[in-house]
């Protein structure tokens, strides 16, 4: 996979690259590049943003600045780039990142992540340059860099060979192997600690019974999570019928 991150803070990713699974993925031939919007801005003084039409606080990342950065990197009109690679805008209101979405991105040969800052993107960037939007949760971060790292981390660890143990990414929370449920609990030595005992079944050596117990625990966690989830709130205006 060729993963490109467009950002105003490429140096943030220096640390990210030192993570073991990222290093492993890069050693296997995958690529992670960071591109600074400021390096190719057509505006003077390194300007990349501007005040919003219609008024309001904050600054908006300009469409011409993002186009210049994409053109310089890919040598094509960014409108056509979408036929060659997934171009993902990071935005709080985007498609929620989940395991199936991560699998989808991990299967792509080339992905571009666009990080916003300030008030976010001029909407024409989303409309004309992007194939997808992604949100890492229903809250607002100061910028897209941490969100891009979340996406990159989740995607890169799915690539074959990125994790040390081949089974590590197979049977884990939300995977198909667990029918999308959270993972079962793990325990390690000591088997007894302060009177807290490891479930007997895990010490039994019965592989099938251990497997069955784990699946049951995983299903139970899915039910518990469902039960504790807040009731979905409608964003529709209040119904004023009497
Ligand atoms: N004004 C925007 C809004 O209300 O939706 C928030 C802009 S936020 C301060 C700046 C940038 O951070 C966004 O353009 C996006 O790239 C990134 N960002 C913030 N929260 C995010 C989230 N939950 N998921 C993905 N990206 C996020």
Short mmCIF file of N, CA and C in Angstrom, two decimals, residues 15-156:
data_model
loop_
_atom_site.label_atom_id
_atom_site.label_comp_id
_atom_site.label_asym_id
_atom_site.label_seq_id
_atom_site.Cartn_x
_atom_site.Cartn_y
_atom_site.Cartn_z
N UNK A 15 7.29 10.37 14.94
CA UNK A 15 7.14 9.40 16.03
C UNK A 15 6.32 8.19 15.55
N UNK A 16 5.26 8.46 14.81
CA UNK A 16 4.36 7.40 14.37
C UNK A 16 5.12 6.32 13.60
N UNK A 17 6.08 6.77 12.78
CA UNK A 17 6.84 5.84 11.95
C UNK A 17 7.68 4.87 12.77
N UNK A 18 7.96 5.22 14.03
CA UNK A 18 8.83 4.37 14.84
C UNK A 18 8.07 3.22 15.50
N UNK A 19 6.72 3.19 15.33
CA UNK A 19 5.95 2.09 15.91
C UNK A 19 6.31 0.79 15.19
N UNK A 20 6.42 -0.28 15.99
CA UNK A 20 6.90 -1.56 15.45
C UNK A 20 6.12 -2.03 14.22
N UNK A 21 4.78 -1.97 14.29
CA UNK A 21 4.00 -2.50 13.16
C UNK A 21 4.12 -1.61 11.94
N UNK A 22 4.35 -0.31 12.19
CA UNK A 22 4.55 0.60 11.05
C UNK A 22 5.90 0.30 10.41
N UNK A 23 6.91 0.16 11.24
CA UNK A 23 8.25 -0.19 10.72
C UNK A 23 8.19 -1.50 9.94
N UNK A 24 7.47 -2.46 10.51
CA UNK A 24 7.35 -3.76 9.82
C UNK A 24 6.71 -3.59 8.44
N UNK A 25 5.62 -2.81 8.41
CA UNK A 25 4.91 -2.61 7.13
C UNK A 25 5.83 -1.93 6.12
N UNK A 26 6.59 -0.95 6.57
CA UNK A 26 7.47 -0.23 5.65
C UNK A 26 8.58 -1.16 5.15
N UNK A 27 9.08 -1.99 6.04
CA UNK A 27 10.13 -2.95 5.65
C UNK A 27 9.60 -3.93 4.60
N UNK A 28 8.30 -4.21 4.67
CA UNK A 28 7.70 -5.15 3.70
C UNK A 28 7.41 -4.49 2.35
N UNK A 29 7.73 -3.19 2.24
CA UNK A 29 7.57 -2.52 0.94
C UNK A 29 6.41 -1.54 0.89
N UNK A 30 5.58 -1.49 1.95
CA UNK A 30 4.51 -0.48 1.97
C UNK A 30 5.15 0.89 2.20
N UNK A 31 4.41 1.93 1.80
CA UNK A 31 4.99 3.29 1.88
C UNK A 31 4.09 4.21 2.68
N UNK A 32 4.73 5.07 3.47
CA UNK A 32 3.99 6.11 4.20
C UNK A 32 4.71 7.43 3.93
N UNK A 33 4.01 8.36 3.28
CA UNK A 33 4.63 9.66 2.97
C UNK A 33 3.77 10.78 3.55
N UNK A 34 4.43 11.85 3.97
CA UNK A 34 3.71 13.02 4.46
C UNK A 34 3.98 14.19 3.54
N UNK A 35 2.92 14.91 3.19
CA UNK A 35 3.04 16.05 2.28
C UNK A 35 2.50 17.28 3.00
N UNK A 36 3.30 18.35 2.99
CA UNK A 36 2.89 19.58 3.66
C UNK A 36 2.17 20.50 2.67
N UNK A 37 0.91 20.83 2.96
CA UNK A 37 0.16 21.73 2.07
C UNK A 37 0.93 23.03 1.80
N UNK A 38 1.68 23.47 2.82
CA UNK A 38 2.36 24.76 2.71
C UNK A 38 3.47 24.76 1.65
N UNK A 39 4.05 23.58 1.39
CA UNK A 39 5.19 23.51 0.46
C UNK A 39 4.82 23.91 -0.96
N UNK A 40 3.55 23.78 -1.33
CA UNK A 40 3.16 24.05 -2.72
C UNK A 40 2.05 25.11 -2.82
N UNK A 41 1.79 25.81 -1.72
CA UNK A 41 0.69 26.78 -1.78
C UNK A 41 0.97 27.85 -2.84
N UNK A 42 -0.04 28.20 -3.64
CA UNK A 42 0.14 29.26 -4.65
C UNK A 42 0.05 30.66 -4.01
N UNK A 43 -0.23 30.73 -2.72
CA UNK A 43 -0.42 32.02 -2.06
C UNK A 43 0.91 32.47 -1.42
N UNK A 44 1.01 33.76 -1.20
CA UNK A 44 2.27 34.27 -0.65
C UNK A 44 2.32 34.05 0.87
N UNK A 45 3.53 34.04 1.38
CA UNK A 45 3.74 33.94 2.82
C UNK A 45 3.30 32.60 3.40
N UNK A 46 3.20 31.57 2.57
CA UNK A 46 2.83 30.24 3.07
C UNK A 46 1.37 30.14 3.48
N UNK A 47 0.55 31.08 3.01
CA UNK A 47 -0.87 31.06 3.39
C UNK A 47 -1.57 29.81 2.85
N UNK A 48 -2.43 29.20 3.67
CA UNK A 48 -3.17 28.01 3.23
C UNK A 48 -4.67 28.13 3.49
N UNK A 49 -5.08 29.11 4.27
CA UNK A 49 -6.47 29.20 4.70
C UNK A 49 -7.01 30.60 4.49
N UNK A 50 -8.31 30.75 4.73
CA UNK A 50 -8.91 32.07 4.55
C UNK A 50 -10.18 32.15 5.40
N UNK A 51 -10.72 33.37 5.51
CA UNK A 51 -11.92 33.57 6.33
C UNK A 51 -13.15 32.98 5.62
N UNK A 52 -14.11 32.50 6.37
CA UNK A 52 -15.29 31.87 5.73
C UNK A 52 -16.24 32.89 5.11
N UNK A 53 -16.70 32.59 3.89
CA UNK A 53 -17.79 33.38 3.30
C UNK A 53 -19.00 33.24 4.21
N UNK A 54 -19.73 34.32 4.36
CA UNK A 54 -20.92 34.28 5.21
C UNK A 54 -20.62 34.64 6.65
N UNK A 55 -19.32 34.80 6.94
CA UNK A 55 -18.92 35.21 8.28
C UNK A 55 -18.75 34.04 9.22
N UNK A 56 -18.41 34.35 10.44
CA UNK A 56 -18.19 33.32 11.45
C UNK A 56 -16.73 33.23 11.84
N UNK A 57 -16.52 32.53 12.94
CA UNK A 57 -15.16 32.44 13.51
C UNK A 57 -14.32 31.45 12.71
N UNK A 58 -13.01 31.58 12.84
CA UNK A 58 -12.09 30.57 12.33
C UNK A 58 -11.72 30.75 10.88
N UNK A 59 -10.82 29.90 10.44
CA UNK A 59 -10.28 29.95 9.10
C UNK A 59 -10.55 28.62 8.40
N UNK A 60 -10.66 28.68 7.08
CA UNK A 60 -11.03 27.50 6.30
C UNK A 60 -9.90 27.16 5.33
N UNK A 61 -9.54 25.87 5.26
CA UNK A 61 -8.49 25.41 4.34
C UNK A 61 -8.96 25.61 2.89
N UNK A 62 -8.11 26.26 2.09
CA UNK A 62 -8.55 26.68 0.75
C UNK A 62 -8.47 25.56 -0.27
N UNK A 63 -9.44 25.58 -1.21
CA UNK A 63 -9.52 24.55 -2.24
C UNK A 63 -8.33 24.64 -3.21
N UNK A 64 -7.89 25.88 -3.54
CA UNK A 64 -6.77 26.01 -4.49
C UNK A 64 -5.46 25.50 -3.87
N UNK A 65 -5.34 25.66 -2.56
CA UNK A 65 -4.14 25.19 -1.86
C UNK A 65 -4.08 23.66 -1.86
N UNK A 66 -5.23 23.04 -1.59
CA UNK A 66 -5.27 21.57 -1.57
C UNK A 66 -5.08 21.03 -2.99
N UNK A 67 -5.68 21.72 -3.97
CA UNK A 67 -5.50 21.27 -5.36
C UNK A 67 -4.01 21.32 -5.73
N UNK A 68 -3.32 22.41 -5.37
CA UNK A 68 -1.91 22.55 -5.73
C UNK A 68 -1.08 21.42 -5.10
N UNK A 69 -1.40 21.09 -3.86
CA UNK A 69 -0.64 20.03 -3.17
C UNK A 69 -0.88 18.67 -3.84
N UNK A 70 -2.14 18.40 -4.21
CA UNK A 70 -2.46 17.12 -4.85
C UNK A 70 -1.85 17.04 -6.24
N UNK A 71 -1.93 18.15 -6.99
CA UNK A 71 -1.35 18.17 -8.35
C UNK A 71 0.15 17.92 -8.30
N UNK A 72 0.83 18.58 -7.36
CA UNK A 72 2.29 18.45 -7.27
C UNK A 72 2.67 17.00 -6.94
N UNK A 73 1.88 16.38 -6.10
CA UNK A 73 2.21 15.01 -5.66
C UNK A 73 1.88 13.97 -6.74
N UNK A 74 0.73 14.16 -7.43
CA UNK A 74 0.25 13.10 -8.31
C UNK A 74 0.29 13.45 -9.80
N UNK A 75 0.66 14.69 -10.08
CA UNK A 75 0.80 15.13 -11.46
C UNK A 75 -0.46 14.88 -12.28
N UNK A 76 -1.61 15.19 -11.70
CA UNK A 76 -2.88 15.07 -12.43
C UNK A 76 -3.91 15.98 -11.79
N UNK A 77 -5.02 16.18 -12.49
CA UNK A 77 -6.12 16.94 -11.92
C UNK A 77 -6.70 16.12 -10.76
N UNK A 78 -6.79 16.70 -9.56
CA UNK A 78 -7.29 15.93 -8.42
C UNK A 78 -8.71 15.39 -8.61
N UNK A 79 -9.46 15.99 -9.53
CA UNK A 79 -10.80 15.48 -9.83
C UNK A 79 -10.69 14.06 -10.39
N UNK A 80 -9.63 13.82 -11.18
CA UNK A 80 -9.43 12.50 -11.79
C UNK A 80 -8.69 11.53 -10.88
N UNK A 81 -8.04 12.08 -9.87
CA UNK A 81 -7.25 11.24 -8.96
C UNK A 81 -8.09 10.15 -8.33
N UNK A 82 -9.39 10.45 -8.14
CA UNK A 82 -10.29 9.52 -7.46
C UNK A 82 -10.44 8.19 -8.19
N UNK A 83 -10.08 8.19 -9.49
CA UNK A 83 -10.12 6.92 -10.23
C UNK A 83 -8.90 6.07 -9.93
N UNK A 84 -7.85 6.71 -9.40
CA UNK A 84 -6.59 5.99 -9.16
C UNK A 84 -6.38 5.57 -7.72
N UNK A 85 -6.98 6.30 -6.77
CA UNK A 85 -6.76 5.97 -5.37
C UNK A 85 -7.88 6.49 -4.49
N UNK A 86 -8.01 5.92 -3.29
CA UNK A 86 -8.99 6.43 -2.33
C UNK A 86 -8.45 7.72 -1.76
N UNK A 87 -9.24 8.77 -1.80
CA UNK A 87 -8.86 10.07 -1.25
C UNK A 87 -9.83 10.36 -0.12
N UNK A 88 -9.31 10.34 1.10
CA UNK A 88 -10.16 10.35 2.29
C UNK A 88 -9.98 11.66 3.05
N UNK A 89 -11.06 12.39 3.22
CA UNK A 89 -11.04 13.62 4.01
C UNK A 89 -11.38 13.27 5.46
N UNK A 90 -10.54 13.70 6.39
CA UNK A 90 -10.80 13.48 7.81
C UNK A 90 -11.67 14.61 8.33
N UNK A 91 -12.83 14.26 8.84
CA UNK A 91 -13.77 15.29 9.29
C UNK A 91 -14.71 14.69 10.35
N UNK A 92 -15.02 15.45 11.39
CA UNK A 92 -15.82 14.87 12.49
C UNK A 92 -17.18 14.35 12.03
N UNK A 93 -17.75 14.94 11.00
CA UNK A 93 -19.08 14.52 10.55
C UNK A 93 -19.04 13.44 9.49
N UNK A 94 -17.88 12.86 9.24
CA UNK A 94 -17.74 11.87 8.17
C UNK A 94 -18.25 10.49 8.54
N UNK A 95 -18.00 9.53 7.63
CA UNK A 95 -18.39 8.13 7.89
C UNK A 95 -17.58 7.63 9.09
N UNK A 96 -18.29 7.02 10.01
CA UNK A 96 -17.63 6.55 11.23
C UNK A 96 -16.64 5.43 10.92
N UNK A 97 -15.43 5.56 11.43
CA UNK A 97 -14.43 4.51 11.23
C UNK A 97 -14.80 3.29 12.06
N UNK A 98 -14.85 2.14 11.41
CA UNK A 98 -15.09 0.89 12.13
C UNK A 98 -14.29 -0.22 11.43
N UNK A 99 -14.36 -1.42 11.95
CA UNK A 99 -13.50 -2.49 11.42
C UNK A 99 -13.75 -2.79 9.94
N UNK A 100 -15.02 -2.86 9.50
CA UNK A 100 -15.24 -3.09 8.05
C UNK A 100 -14.65 -1.98 7.18
N UNK A 101 -14.73 -0.73 7.64
CA UNK A 101 -14.16 0.39 6.88
C UNK A 101 -12.63 0.27 6.85
N UNK A 102 -12.05 -0.13 7.96
CA UNK A 102 -10.59 -0.33 8.01
C UNK A 102 -10.18 -1.44 7.04
N UNK A 103 -10.94 -2.53 7.02
CA UNK A 103 -10.66 -3.63 6.08
C UNK A 103 -10.72 -3.14 4.64
N UNK A 104 -11.72 -2.32 4.38
CA UNK A 104 -11.91 -1.77 3.04
C UNK A 104 -10.68 -0.96 2.62
N UNK A 105 -10.21 -0.11 3.52
CA UNK A 105 -9.04 0.73 3.19
C UNK A 105 -7.77 -0.13 3.10
N UNK A 106 -7.66 -1.13 3.97
CA UNK A 106 -6.46 -1.97 3.97
C UNK A 106 -6.34 -2.78 2.68
N UNK A 107 -7.46 -2.97 1.99
CA UNK A 107 -7.43 -3.74 0.73
C UNK A 107 -7.05 -2.87 -0.46
N UNK A 108 -6.93 -1.57 -0.25
CA UNK A 108 -6.61 -0.64 -1.35
C UNK A 108 -5.10 -0.59 -1.60
N UNK A 109 -4.69 -0.44 -2.84
CA UNK A 109 -3.24 -0.28 -3.10
C UNK A 109 -2.73 1.11 -2.76
N UNK A 110 -3.63 2.11 -2.79
CA UNK A 110 -3.18 3.49 -2.57
C UNK A 110 -4.27 4.30 -1.88
N UNK A 111 -3.88 4.97 -0.80
CA UNK A 111 -4.84 5.77 -0.03
C UNK A 111 -4.20 7.12 0.31
N UNK A 112 -5.01 8.18 0.16
CA UNK A 112 -4.57 9.52 0.55
C UNK A 112 -5.46 10.00 1.69
N UNK A 113 -4.82 10.49 2.76
CA UNK A 113 -5.58 11.05 3.88
C UNK A 113 -5.36 12.56 3.91
N UNK A 114 -6.44 13.32 3.91
CA UNK A 114 -6.35 14.78 3.95
C UNK A 114 -6.71 15.27 5.36
N UNK A 115 -5.73 15.87 6.04
CA UNK A 115 -5.96 16.40 7.39
C UNK A 115 -6.41 17.85 7.30
N UNK A 116 -7.45 18.19 8.05
CA UNK A 116 -7.87 19.58 8.15
C UNK A 116 -7.29 20.21 9.40
N UNK A 117 -7.46 21.51 9.50
CA UNK A 117 -7.11 22.30 10.69
C UNK A 117 -8.13 23.40 10.81
N UNK A 118 -8.04 24.21 11.81
CA UNK A 118 -8.91 25.39 11.96
C UNK A 118 -10.38 24.97 11.88
N UNK A 119 -11.17 25.65 11.03
CA UNK A 119 -12.60 25.31 10.90
C UNK A 119 -12.83 24.10 10.00
N UNK A 120 -11.78 23.67 9.33
CA UNK A 120 -11.94 22.52 8.43
C UNK A 120 -11.72 22.91 6.98
N UNK A 121 -12.33 22.13 6.08
CA UNK A 121 -12.09 22.25 4.64
C UNK A 121 -13.13 23.13 3.94
N UNK A 122 -12.72 23.84 2.92
CA UNK A 122 -13.67 24.38 1.95
C UNK A 122 -14.42 23.16 1.39
N UNK A 123 -15.75 23.19 1.40
CA UNK A 123 -16.55 22.01 1.06
C UNK A 123 -16.26 21.50 -0.35
N UNK A 124 -15.76 22.37 -1.24
CA UNK A 124 -15.49 21.91 -2.60
C UNK A 124 -14.37 20.86 -2.65
N UNK A 125 -13.52 20.87 -1.61
CA UNK A 125 -12.48 19.83 -1.52
C UNK A 125 -13.15 18.47 -1.33
N UNK A 126 -14.12 18.45 -0.44
CA UNK A 126 -14.85 17.19 -0.16
C UNK A 126 -15.64 16.77 -1.40
N UNK A 127 -16.31 17.74 -2.01
CA UNK A 127 -17.20 17.42 -3.13
C UNK A 127 -16.46 16.95 -4.38
N UNK A 128 -15.29 17.54 -4.65
CA UNK A 128 -14.66 17.30 -5.96
C UNK A 128 -13.37 16.50 -5.92
N UNK A 129 -12.72 16.42 -4.75
CA UNK A 129 -11.43 15.71 -4.71
C UNK A 129 -11.51 14.39 -3.92
N UNK A 130 -12.53 14.24 -3.09
CA UNK A 130 -12.54 13.10 -2.15
C UNK A 130 -13.39 11.94 -2.65
N UNK A 131 -12.96 10.74 -2.29
CA UNK A 131 -13.81 9.56 -2.51
C UNK A 131 -14.60 9.23 -1.25
N UNK A 132 -14.07 9.64 -0.09
CA UNK A 132 -14.66 9.28 1.19
C UNK A 132 -14.43 10.38 2.21
N UNK A 133 -15.29 10.39 3.23
CA UNK A 133 -14.98 11.15 4.44
C UNK A 133 -14.87 10.14 5.57
N UNK A 134 -14.06 10.46 6.58
CA UNK A 134 -13.99 9.56 7.73
C UNK A 134 -13.92 10.36 9.02
N UNK A 135 -14.68 9.88 10.00
CA UNK A 135 -14.65 10.45 11.35
C UNK A 135 -14.17 9.37 12.29
N UNK A 136 -13.30 9.74 13.24
CA UNK A 136 -12.87 8.72 14.21
C UNK A 136 -13.74 8.76 15.46
N UNK A 137 -14.75 9.62 15.49
CA UNK A 137 -15.66 9.65 16.63
C UNK A 137 -16.43 10.95 16.66
N UNK A 138 -17.48 10.94 17.45
CA UNK A 138 -18.36 12.10 17.49
C UNK A 138 -17.87 13.10 18.53
N UNK A 139 -16.72 13.67 18.25
CA UNK A 139 -16.12 14.73 19.05
C UNK A 139 -15.19 15.48 18.10
N UNK A 140 -14.71 16.63 18.53
CA UNK A 140 -13.91 17.46 17.62
C UNK A 140 -12.48 17.62 18.16
N UNK A 141 -11.53 17.22 17.33
CA UNK A 141 -10.10 17.42 17.63
C UNK A 141 -9.66 18.74 17.00
N UNK A 142 -8.50 19.23 17.41
CA UNK A 142 -8.00 20.49 16.86
C UNK A 142 -7.56 20.34 15.40
N UNK A 143 -7.17 19.13 15.02
CA UNK A 143 -6.70 18.92 13.66
C UNK A 143 -6.81 17.47 13.26
N UNK A 144 -6.59 17.19 11.98
CA UNK A 144 -6.77 15.85 11.45
C UNK A 144 -5.61 14.90 11.68
N UNK A 145 -4.50 15.41 12.25
CA UNK A 145 -3.29 14.57 12.34
C UNK A 145 -3.50 13.34 13.23
N UNK A 146 -4.07 13.55 14.41
CA UNK A 146 -4.29 12.39 15.29
C UNK A 146 -5.29 11.43 14.66
N UNK A 147 -6.29 11.99 14.00
CA UNK A 147 -7.28 11.14 13.32
C UNK A 147 -6.60 10.33 12.21
N UNK A 148 -5.70 10.98 11.46
CA UNK A 148 -4.98 10.28 10.38
C UNK A 148 -4.13 9.16 10.97
N UNK A 149 -3.51 9.43 12.13
CA UNK A 149 -2.70 8.37 12.75
C UNK A 149 -3.56 7.20 13.19
N UNK A 150 -4.76 7.51 13.69
CA UNK A 150 -5.69 6.43 14.09
C UNK A 150 -6.02 5.57 12.87
N UNK A 151 -6.37 6.23 11.77
CA UNK A 151 -6.71 5.49 10.55
C UNK A 151 -5.50 4.69 10.07
N UNK A 152 -4.34 5.36 9.99
CA UNK A 152 -3.14 4.69 9.48
C UNK A 152 -2.74 3.51 10.37
N UNK A 153 -2.85 3.71 11.68
CA UNK A 153 -2.50 2.63 12.61
C UNK A 153 -3.40 1.41 12.39
N UNK A 154 -4.70 1.69 12.35
CA UNK A 154 -5.67 0.60 12.19
C UNK A 154 -5.49 -0.11 10.85
N UNK A 155 -5.17 0.66 9.81
CA UNK A 155 -5.03 0.07 8.47
C UNK A 155 -3.71 -0.69 8.35
N UNK A 156 -2.62 -0.07 8.79
CA UNK A 156 -1.30 -0.71 8.59
C UNK A 156 -1.17 -2.02 9.37
#
